[in-house]
Structure formats: C-alpha cells, structure tokens
Short mmCIF file of C-alpha atoms in Angstrom, two decimals:
data_model
loop_
_atom_site.label_atom_id
_atom_site.label_comp_id
_atom_site.label_asym_id
_atom_site.label_seq_id
_atom_site.Cartn_x
_atom_site.Cartn_y
_atom_site.Cartn_z
CA MET A 837 5.58 3.09 -21.05
CA THR A 838 8.71 3.52 -19.09
CA GLU A 839 11.52 0.89 -19.03
CA ALA A 840 10.38 0.20 -15.19
CA GLU A 841 6.83 -0.06 -15.91
CA ALA A 842 7.60 -2.47 -18.86
CA GLY A 843 9.63 -4.58 -16.46
CA ARG A 844 6.66 -4.54 -13.96
CA THR A 845 4.35 -5.86 -16.80
CA ASP A 846 6.84 -8.56 -17.66
CA ARG A 847 7.05 -9.88 -14.22
CA ARG A 848 3.42 -9.88 -13.67
CA SER A 849 2.89 -11.97 -16.88
CA ALA A 850 5.60 -14.49 -15.95
CA SER A 851 4.68 -17.99 -15.24
CA PRO A 852 4.70 -18.82 -11.49
CA GLY A 853 5.98 -22.23 -11.95
CA GLY A 854 9.57 -20.99 -11.72
CA GLY A 855 8.94 -19.17 -8.36
CA GLY A 856 6.72 -16.31 -6.92
CA ILE A 857 3.74 -16.76 -4.64
CA ARG A 858 0.16 -17.92 -5.45
CA PHE A 859 -2.92 -18.17 -3.07
CA GLU A 860 -5.67 -20.48 -4.50
CA ASP A 861 -8.90 -19.81 -2.60
CA VAL A 862 -7.30 -19.91 0.75
CA THR A 863 -9.60 -19.67 3.86
CA VAL A 864 -8.25 -19.45 7.41
CA ALA A 865 -10.21 -19.58 10.45
CA TYR A 866 -9.55 -19.44 14.34
CA ASN A 867 -11.96 -21.11 16.60
CA GLY A 868 -14.81 -21.06 13.78
CA THR A 869 -13.98 -17.28 13.12
CA VAL A 870 -12.90 -16.76 9.46
CA VAL A 871 -9.94 -14.40 9.43
CA LEU A 872 -9.09 -14.74 5.69
CA ASP A 873 -12.00 -15.73 3.31
CA SER A 874 -11.42 -17.20 -0.12
CA PHE A 875 -8.19 -15.41 -0.65
CA SER A 876 -6.71 -15.67 -4.21
CA LEU A 877 -3.71 -13.73 -5.48
CA GLU A 878 -0.46 -14.24 -7.45
CA VAL A 879 2.72 -12.60 -7.00
CA ALA A 880 5.10 -13.09 -9.97
CA PRO A 881 8.76 -13.85 -9.76
CA GLY A 882 10.52 -10.55 -9.16
CA GLU A 883 7.36 -8.63 -8.15
CA VAL A 884 6.61 -6.63 -5.07
CA VAL A 885 2.86 -6.73 -3.92
CA ALA A 886 2.04 -5.02 -0.85
CA LEU A 887 -1.06 -6.23 1.22
CA LEU A 888 -2.62 -2.98 2.37
CA GLY A 889 -5.52 -2.63 4.81
CA PRO A 890 -6.66 -1.70 8.38
CA SER A 891 -5.91 -3.94 11.51
CA GLY A 892 -7.76 -7.03 11.25
CA SER A 893 -8.35 -7.00 7.41
CA GLY A 894 -6.65 -10.36 7.11
CA LYS A 895 -3.32 -9.26 5.43
CA THR A 896 -0.97 -10.57 8.32
CA THR A 897 -2.81 -13.81 8.28
CA ALA A 898 -2.23 -14.10 4.37
CA LEU A 899 1.62 -13.63 5.09
CA ARG A 900 1.48 -16.17 7.88
CA ALA A 901 -0.06 -18.58 5.64
CA VAL A 902 2.82 -18.40 3.21
CA ALA A 903 5.33 -18.66 6.14
CA GLY A 904 3.72 -21.82 7.28
CA PHE A 905 2.72 -20.38 10.66
CA VAL A 906 -0.99 -20.81 10.01
CA ARG A 907 -2.80 -23.85 8.30
CA PRO A 908 -5.57 -22.98 5.85
CA ALA A 909 -8.89 -24.57 6.41
CA SER A 910 -9.06 -24.76 2.62
CA GLY A 911 -7.29 -23.68 -0.28
CA ARG A 912 -3.38 -24.08 -1.48
CA VAL A 913 -0.48 -21.94 -1.11
CA TYR A 914 2.41 -22.09 -3.48
CA ALA A 915 5.71 -20.36 -3.04
CA GLY A 916 8.91 -20.66 -4.97
CA GLY A 917 7.29 -22.74 -7.57
CA ARG A 918 6.17 -25.47 -5.29
CA ASP A 919 3.05 -26.27 -3.10
CA VAL A 920 4.08 -25.58 0.30
CA THR A 921 0.73 -25.81 2.15
CA ASP A 922 1.57 -28.92 4.07
CA LEU A 923 5.20 -28.06 4.60
CA PRO A 924 6.61 -26.91 8.05
CA PRO A 925 7.93 -23.36 7.98
CA TYR A 926 11.73 -24.49 8.03
CA LYS A 927 11.37 -26.51 4.93
CA ARG A 928 9.99 -23.53 2.78
CA GLY A 929 13.00 -21.78 2.30
CA LEU A 930 11.51 -18.36 2.61
CA GLY A 931 13.09 -15.11 4.02
CA MET A 932 10.87 -13.27 6.52
CA VAL A 933 11.39 -9.98 8.63
CA VAL A 934 8.95 -8.88 11.21
CA GLN A 935 8.48 -5.62 12.95
CA GLN A 936 10.01 -6.52 16.27
CA TYR A 937 13.57 -7.39 14.62
CA ALA A 938 13.82 -10.89 16.45
CA LEU A 939 17.45 -10.64 16.93
CA PHE A 940 19.20 -12.84 19.32
CA PRO A 941 20.65 -10.36 22.02
CA HIS A 942 23.66 -12.66 22.96
CA MET A 943 24.87 -13.16 19.27
CA ARG A 944 26.81 -10.33 17.43
CA VAL A 945 25.57 -8.97 14.01
CA GLU A 946 27.32 -11.44 11.79
CA GLN A 947 26.40 -14.37 14.09
CA ASN A 948 22.62 -13.20 13.87
CA VAL A 949 22.93 -13.27 10.05
CA ALA A 950 24.65 -16.63 10.00
CA PHE A 951 21.97 -18.24 12.18
CA GLY A 952 19.66 -19.08 9.12
CA LEU A 953 22.51 -20.54 7.05
CA LYS A 954 23.52 -22.79 9.75
CA ALA A 955 19.93 -23.74 10.30
CA GLN A 956 19.69 -24.84 6.75
CA LYS A 957 23.14 -26.62 6.98
CA VAL A 958 24.86 -24.55 4.51
CA ALA A 959 28.32 -25.69 3.92
CA LYS A 960 30.69 -23.96 6.68
CA ALA A 961 32.95 -22.62 4.02
CA GLN A 962 30.28 -20.61 2.30
CA ILE A 963 28.74 -18.95 5.26
CA PRO A 964 31.35 -16.21 5.86
CA GLY A 965 30.87 -15.12 2.26
CA ARG A 966 27.09 -15.16 2.31
CA VAL A 967 27.04 -13.27 5.74
CA ALA A 968 29.60 -10.59 4.27
CA GLU A 969 27.39 -10.26 1.18
CA ALA A 970 24.04 -9.67 3.07
CA LEU A 971 25.85 -7.22 5.32
CA ARG A 972 27.22 -5.20 2.46
CA MET A 973 23.78 -5.22 0.61
CA THR A 974 22.15 -3.66 3.82
CA GLY A 975 25.09 -1.45 4.64
CA MET A 976 25.84 -2.99 7.94
CA SER A 977 29.32 -4.29 7.23
CA PRO A 978 31.04 -1.85 9.60
CA PHE A 979 28.82 -3.18 12.55
CA ALA A 980 29.41 -6.97 12.22
CA GLN A 981 31.06 -7.24 15.49
CA ARG A 982 28.42 -5.19 17.42
CA TYR A 983 25.67 -6.73 19.64
CA PRO A 984 21.89 -5.73 18.84
CA ARG A 985 21.86 -3.55 22.05
CA GLU A 986 24.63 -1.47 20.42
CA LEU A 987 22.60 -0.77 17.50
CA SER A 988 19.65 1.77 16.73
CA GLY A 989 16.30 0.64 15.60
CA GLY A 990 17.07 1.18 11.92
CA GLN A 991 20.22 -0.67 12.21
CA GLN A 992 18.74 -3.63 14.09
CA GLN A 993 15.90 -3.79 11.27
CA ARG A 994 18.85 -3.86 8.62
CA VAL A 995 20.23 -6.80 10.30
CA ALA A 996 17.09 -8.60 10.19
CA ILE A 997 16.72 -7.96 6.58
CA ALA A 998 20.31 -9.27 6.01
CA ARG A 999 19.57 -12.27 7.96
CA ALA A 1000 16.55 -12.92 5.75
CA LEU A 1001 18.78 -12.22 2.49
CA ALA A 1002 21.71 -14.54 3.42
CA ILE A 1003 19.70 -17.54 2.77
CA GLN A 1004 19.15 -16.21 -0.77
CA PRO A 1005 15.36 -16.85 -0.76
CA SER A 1006 13.35 -16.61 -3.84
CA VAL A 1007 10.55 -15.27 -1.77
CA LEU A 1008 10.80 -12.42 0.84
CA LEU A 1009 8.07 -11.97 3.22
CA LEU A 1010 8.01 -8.39 5.09
CA ASP A 1011 5.51 -8.10 8.01
CA GLU A 1012 5.20 -4.30 8.91
CA PRO A 1013 8.96 -4.14 8.80
CA LEU A 1014 9.03 -0.23 9.57
CA SER A 1015 6.30 0.22 11.92
CA ALA A 1016 8.61 0.38 15.01
CA LEU A 1017 10.70 3.06 13.51
CA ASP A 1018 10.12 6.84 13.60
CA ALA A 1019 9.17 8.81 10.69
CA GLN A 1020 12.68 9.84 9.45
CA LEU A 1021 14.06 6.37 9.84
CA ARG A 1022 11.22 5.01 8.21
CA SER A 1023 11.86 7.12 5.29
CA GLY A 1024 15.38 6.08 4.89
CA MET A 1025 14.62 2.51 5.20
CA LEU A 1026 12.11 2.89 2.46
CA ALA A 1027 14.80 4.15 0.15
CA GLU A 1028 16.92 1.16 1.29
CA LEU A 1029 14.14 -1.32 0.47
CA ALA A 1030 13.84 0.19 -2.92
CA ARG A 1031 17.43 -0.14 -3.53
CA LEU A 1032 17.63 -3.81 -2.25
CA HIS A 1033 14.84 -4.75 -4.73
CA ARG A 1034 16.68 -3.28 -7.65
CA GLU A 1035 19.76 -5.45 -6.62
CA LEU A 1036 17.56 -8.40 -6.31
CA PRO A 1037 15.24 -8.35 -9.28
CA ASP A 1038 14.37 -12.09 -9.14
CA VAL A 1039 13.12 -12.18 -5.45
CA SER A 1040 9.29 -11.99 -5.10
CA ILE A 1041 8.36 -9.88 -2.18
CA LEU A 1042 4.99 -9.87 -0.25
CA TYR A 1043 4.87 -6.73 1.93
CA VAL A 1044 2.36 -6.52 4.60
CA THR A 1045 1.52 -2.80 5.64
CA HIS A 1046 -1.27 -0.55 6.79
CA ASP A 1047 0.70 2.43 5.66
CA GLN A 1048 -0.38 3.74 2.28
CA ILE A 1049 3.01 5.64 1.67
CA GLU A 1050 5.14 2.43 2.11
CA ALA A 1051 2.72 0.61 -0.27
CA LEU A 1052 2.86 3.38 -3.00
CA THR A 1053 6.39 3.83 -2.71
CA LEU A 1054 7.63 0.13 -3.01
CA ALA A 1055 4.91 -2.01 -4.46
CA ASP A 1056 4.48 -3.06 -8.22
CA ARG A 1057 0.79 -3.80 -7.41
CA ILE A 1058 -1.17 -3.18 -4.31
CA ALA A 1059 -3.70 -5.61 -2.84
CA VAL A 1060 -6.23 -3.90 -0.70
CA MET A 1061 -7.94 -5.90 1.97
CA ASN A 1062 -10.78 -5.46 4.32
CA ASP A 1063 -12.76 -7.59 6.60
CA ALA A 1064 -10.81 -10.69 5.80
CA ARG A 1065 -11.34 -10.39 2.01
CA LEU A 1066 -9.30 -9.07 -1.07
CA VAL A 1067 -11.31 -5.79 -1.97
CA GLU A 1068 -9.38 -4.73 -4.97
CA VAL A 1069 -5.86 -5.28 -6.71
CA GLY A 1070 -3.93 -3.17 -8.95
CA THR A 1071 -0.78 -0.84 -9.54
CA ALA A 1072 -0.42 1.95 -7.28
CA ARG A 1073 -1.24 4.22 -10.11
CA GLU A 1074 -4.47 2.36 -11.07
CA LEU A 1075 -5.72 2.18 -7.68
CA TYR A 1076 -4.94 6.12 -7.13
CA LYS A 1077 -6.26 7.46 -10.35
CA ARG A 1078 -9.02 5.09 -11.22
CA PRO A 1079 -10.29 3.17 -7.85
CA GLY A 1080 -13.11 0.59 -8.43
CA THR A 1081 -14.56 0.52 -4.84
CA GLU A 1082 -15.30 3.02 -2.11
CA PHE A 1083 -13.10 1.29 0.28
CA ALA A 1084 -9.97 1.30 -2.05
CA ALA A 1085 -10.69 4.95 -3.00
CA GLY A 1086 -10.81 6.07 0.67
CA PHE A 1087 -7.75 3.66 1.77
CA VAL A 1088 -5.38 4.62 -0.92
CA GLY A 1089 -4.75 7.98 -0.59
CA ASN A 1090 -6.89 10.84 0.70
CA SER A 1091 -10.42 11.10 -0.92
CA ASN A 1092 -13.58 12.97 -0.89
CA LEU A 1093 -16.39 10.57 -1.53
CA LEU A 1094 -19.79 12.20 -2.53
CA PRO A 1095 -23.00 10.24 -3.48
CA VAL A 1096 -24.32 11.48 -6.71
CA THR A 1097 -27.07 10.73 -9.21
CA VAL A 1098 -26.20 10.41 -12.92
CA ALA A 1099 -27.93 12.74 -15.31
CA GLU A 1100 -26.42 11.42 -18.50
CA CYS A 1101 -23.50 9.34 -19.53
CA ALA A 1102 -21.64 9.26 -23.17
CA PRO A 1103 -18.54 7.64 -24.55
CA HIS A 1104 -15.38 9.71 -24.46
CA ALA A 1105 -12.50 9.77 -27.07
CA ASP A 1106 -10.13 8.19 -24.51
CA GLY A 1107 -12.37 4.92 -24.41
CA SER A 1108 -13.72 5.92 -21.04
CA PHE A 1109 -17.23 7.44 -20.39
CA ARG A 1110 -17.81 10.92 -19.32
CA ALA A 1111 -20.91 11.36 -17.16
CA ALA A 1112 -22.85 14.43 -15.71
CA VAL A 1113 -23.83 13.94 -12.42
CA ARG A 1114 -25.73 15.87 -9.72
CA ILE A 1115 -24.58 16.28 -6.11
CA GLY A 1116 -27.50 16.29 -3.59
CA THR A 1117 -30.10 18.92 -4.87
CA GLN A 1118 -27.59 20.88 -6.81
CA SER A 1119 -29.53 21.87 -10.17
CA GLN A 1120 -26.34 22.40 -12.16
CA PRO A 1121 -24.56 18.93 -12.87
CA VAL A 1122 -20.83 18.34 -12.92
CA ALA A 1123 -18.67 16.29 -15.34
CA ALA A 1124 -16.84 13.11 -14.29
CA THR A 1125 -15.21 10.18 -15.64
CA SER A 1126 -16.46 6.64 -15.64
CA ALA A 1127 -14.87 3.38 -16.61
CA GLU A 1128 -18.24 2.08 -17.79
CA ALA A 1129 -21.44 3.23 -19.15
CA VAL A 1130 -23.89 4.27 -16.54
CA ALA A 1131 -27.65 4.68 -16.90
CA ALA A 1132 -29.45 8.17 -16.07
CA GLY A 1133 -30.96 8.08 -12.63
CA GLU A 1134 -28.47 5.55 -11.00
CA ALA A 1135 -26.66 6.25 -7.92
CA ARG A 1136 -22.84 6.41 -7.88
CA THR A 1137 -20.14 7.72 -5.69
CA LEU A 1138 -17.82 10.69 -6.97
CA CYS A 1139 -14.25 10.35 -5.85
CA LEU A 1140 -12.25 13.61 -5.73
CA ARG A 1141 -8.76 13.71 -4.49
CA PRO A 1142 -8.27 16.98 -2.18
CA HIS A 1143 -5.19 18.30 -3.82
CA LEU A 1144 -7.13 18.27 -7.30
CA LEU A 1145 -9.68 20.67 -6.15
CA GLU A 1146 -9.32 24.44 -6.54
CA LEU A 1147 -11.28 27.35 -5.33
CA ALA A 1148 -13.16 29.03 -7.93
CA ALA A 1149 -14.57 32.56 -8.11
CA ALA A 1150 -18.38 32.68 -7.66
CA GLU A 1151 -18.86 34.24 -10.77
CA HIS A 1152 -16.74 31.48 -12.75
CA HIS A 1153 -17.74 28.27 -11.67
CA ASP A 1154 -17.95 25.81 -14.57
CA ASN A 1155 -17.61 22.09 -13.25
CA ALA A 1156 -17.94 23.33 -9.64
CA PHE A 1157 -20.04 22.89 -6.71
CA GLN A 1158 -20.99 25.17 -3.85
CA ALA A 1159 -19.93 24.47 -0.14
CA ARG A 1160 -19.74 26.17 3.15
CA VAL A 1161 -16.44 26.39 4.96
CA THR A 1162 -16.26 24.72 8.26
CA GLU A 1163 -12.49 24.86 9.30
CA VAL A 1164 -9.26 25.94 7.75
CA GLN A 1165 -5.80 24.64 8.73
CA TRP A 1166 -2.67 26.24 7.99
CA ARG A 1167 0.14 23.64 7.71
CA GLY A 1168 3.09 25.78 7.04
CA SER A 1169 3.59 25.63 3.00
CA SER A 1170 -0.05 24.57 2.59
CA HIS A 1171 -3.70 24.96 3.66
CA ARG A 1172 -6.47 22.44 4.15
CA VAL A 1173 -9.85 23.76 3.69
CA PHE A 1174 -12.82 21.69 5.41
CA ALA A 1175 -16.18 22.44 3.86
CA GLU A 1176 -19.80 20.90 3.84
CA VAL A 1177 -21.70 20.13 0.90
CA HIS A 1178 -25.33 18.68 1.27
CA GLY A 1179 -24.41 17.10 4.67
CA HIS A 1180 -20.98 15.66 3.60
CA GLU A 1181 -17.62 16.91 4.52
CA VAL A 1182 -15.27 17.80 1.66
CA ARG A 1183 -11.48 18.77 2.01
CA LEU A 1184 -9.45 20.85 -0.29
CA ASP A 1185 -5.40 20.90 -0.19
CA ALA A 1186 -3.68 23.85 -1.74
CA ASN A 1187 -0.38 25.73 -1.48
CA GLU A 1188 -0.30 28.15 1.03
CA LEU A 1189 -3.35 30.48 0.38
CA ARG A 1190 -2.65 34.50 0.49
CA ASN A 1191 -6.37 34.94 1.51
CA PRO A 1192 -7.85 31.74 2.75
CA PRO A 1193 -11.58 31.61 3.24
CA GLY A 1194 -13.13 32.13 6.55
CA ILE A 1195 -15.32 29.87 8.64
CA GLY A 1196 -18.98 29.97 7.46
CA GLU A 1197 -17.99 31.44 4.23
CA THR A 1198 -19.48 30.05 1.01
CA VAL A 1199 -17.07 28.89 -1.67
CA TRP A 1200 -17.12 27.21 -5.01
CA PHE A 1201 -14.90 24.00 -5.35
CA HIS A 1202 -13.65 23.58 -8.98
CA PHE A 1203 -12.15 20.40 -10.56
CA SER A 1204 -11.27 18.83 -13.85
CA ALA A 1205 -13.75 15.99 -15.22
CA GLN A 1206 -10.60 13.74 -15.84
CA ASP A 1207 -9.52 14.04 -12.20
CA ALA A 1208 -13.19 13.08 -10.94
CA VAL A 1209 -13.92 9.26 -10.93
CA LEU A 1210 -17.36 7.70 -10.59
CA ILE A 1211 -17.39 4.34 -8.53
CA PRO A 1212 -20.12 1.98 -7.76
CA GLY A 1213 -21.89 2.67 -4.38
CA SER A 1214 -23.95 5.52 -2.85
CA GLY A 1215 -22.24 5.84 0.54
CA ALA A 1216 -19.61 8.69 1.17
CA ALA A 1217 -18.24 7.68 4.52
CA LEU A 1218 -14.14 8.29 4.65
CA ALA A 1219 -12.48 5.01 5.06
CA GLU A 1220 -9.59 4.71 7.68
CA GLY A 1221 -6.97 5.78 5.12
CA GLY A 1222 -8.74 9.30 4.75
CA ALA A 1223 -7.38 10.81 7.79
CA ARG A 1224 -7.82 14.54 8.53
#
C-alpha cells in the first residue's frame, strides 16, 4: 500500500464527529416525485467523494440537501460534525462552487472573494489576509483588481473556488464545476483541484459530476448513482477493476458487458473464484474471475474492458471468443475495433494496428482471466458511460 492509499484509508476510517458529511437515509421528493431515495453515504474528514451518474440520477439533489437548498422529506444530513438538516444555508458554513461561477459582475476579483467573509461578519482586519491567501492558492493573485468580464472562463472558475475557500470551510461542495470549460481548460483545472486538495488535507469535498475522468482523477471514493438511488460505492480502482453491478461497470470506464452461463467455478489462490463460462452457444468455455462462488448453470454478466482485449490468431485462441468485425475506427495512435458476438457488440482498443481486420472478417478476441470479471445480472446493454 502506498503512502497516499494509506492516507485515504485513514480518512475513511475517521470518526465523522469532528467533520465530514453524513447522509442518513435521506429522501427528497418534488410534488410527490422521489428524486433522491433512501440515500445513505458518509464522507470522512479530508476525503474527496465524487457523486457520479447520468442526468436525473439524484447526485445534484444530494449535494443541494447538504447545502440547504432542498429539505429532505425524511432522513438527516450532517456536515462539519453537526446536524444541519434544519439549518438555513447561510448558517451551515459550507463552501460551494457551481458550474455557472455566480460571480458578481460589478465587483472586482478581490471583492468577490471577500463577499462570503463579509456575509459571515468576519473581523474587518482579517479579511484582506484571508482574501490574499485564497487568491494565492488558486493562482489568481495577479488578477485581484480585474472584473469578471476581464477574465477567461477558467479564471472565473478559480475566483469562484477562491471565494469558497476564503471562508475556510470544513466542507466544500463542488457541483459540476468544470462542465462549462473546454477540454484543455478542464484538464488544467483538474490538476489545480488535485493540488488544492493536497494543500487542504482536512477539508471534506463532495464533488458532483457526470464525467468519469473527473471522478477517477480526483476522488478517494466514487458513489455511483442512478434513478435517484445509490448503486455502488468504492475507490476508483475497486469500481474499475472489480465492479459489482452492471450499471457501475458500464458507467465507470468503457466496458463490454456480455451475458454468459457458468459452466463451473472453483476457489483461486488469491482468494477470489475462477469460473469457466460460456458466451452464447460457444462450446469452448472461457475463464473469468468472480468475487463469490457461483453455481453451474447460473446466468452472469461478463465485464471486459476494451483495452484489455487482444486480437489472437485463429490457430491460437486459448481463453478467447470468436466475433465478426462490424466497424474499424482509426484514431491516430490507436484503433477501435467493433465486432458482433452472439448478437452483442464488443469493442477492442489497441495501439495502431499494422494490419487491422476488415469489416465482415472473423477474428478471435483473447483476454486474461484476471481481467475478466463476473457480475450479477444477465443483461448486456451498455450504460451511458460506455460511449463509442
């Protein structure tokens, strides 16, 4: 375990009594429609947790429940070590950054950053120092005298973050903070947010996003949401390497999800189980890894990441399956091969192929058993995250 991973483990095991965020069976409804259903989650002090899911999954509603902008129909919300369910937003002492920046156009940068401090009635003598520190942390000190209209989108977002940090919150809420930025600015801001978290190791961050790259890059843990409910929660590595649900497998990273039937299953030396499974009517089973024992004849879903598949020669196809090529895309430094196997689409990502297969050609896709994961379910539809 690395030092960073050990630190994350320590934060997750810390008591929420001294800070952090805790949802206890929180339900939110609008006009009788449930938009957040029995939601329970804990963010430890100093931890970054990303709420990841498609539009309408309930992730922004959960964040707004912490901020105080929506009132739960049931359940309790804790932030900064206290029950804030019944407190108005201005009494919660939380920092929040939204995607539209929400800067005051008639105020200079330093005035925007000072606004929250004045609202909290911080001593006048302390405000300049707090503003200067927040601007330093976000790299905006040289722009203190400019108006928002004189800044780029990325710079405006930095000012919004500086304003949230100036009040020295124990909890920082980020609601799609990078979605309004172009790809290059977003990449730079991701690096800046990661650096800020290293400088503020005691601040708990709840980060709402539909972008899996942002979640994988920043979060200690990811909470995957869909249809107003929490689907699965774990570290980025856990959700990527060993997803427990079809939805998480399809939304966190690109995935091939194939319905299979278990032929046999036995314990493996690493503590997992090694299963032999059949894809469709394929007579030769392939090997995959399972977190639990599975009975012969059970239906499961085989999760295969496109970049972990390899093209194999027809005469050498151990742990492989046969497929028919339907499309080949050249992407400069790589190829993406689309193929059909027993009525289901499978994608393979590879470094640029010298001799890519032709459309209609029969190929063999080879993979390692430890890279193939069995998860419950028998469907194989790609989730929103598995874009072409």
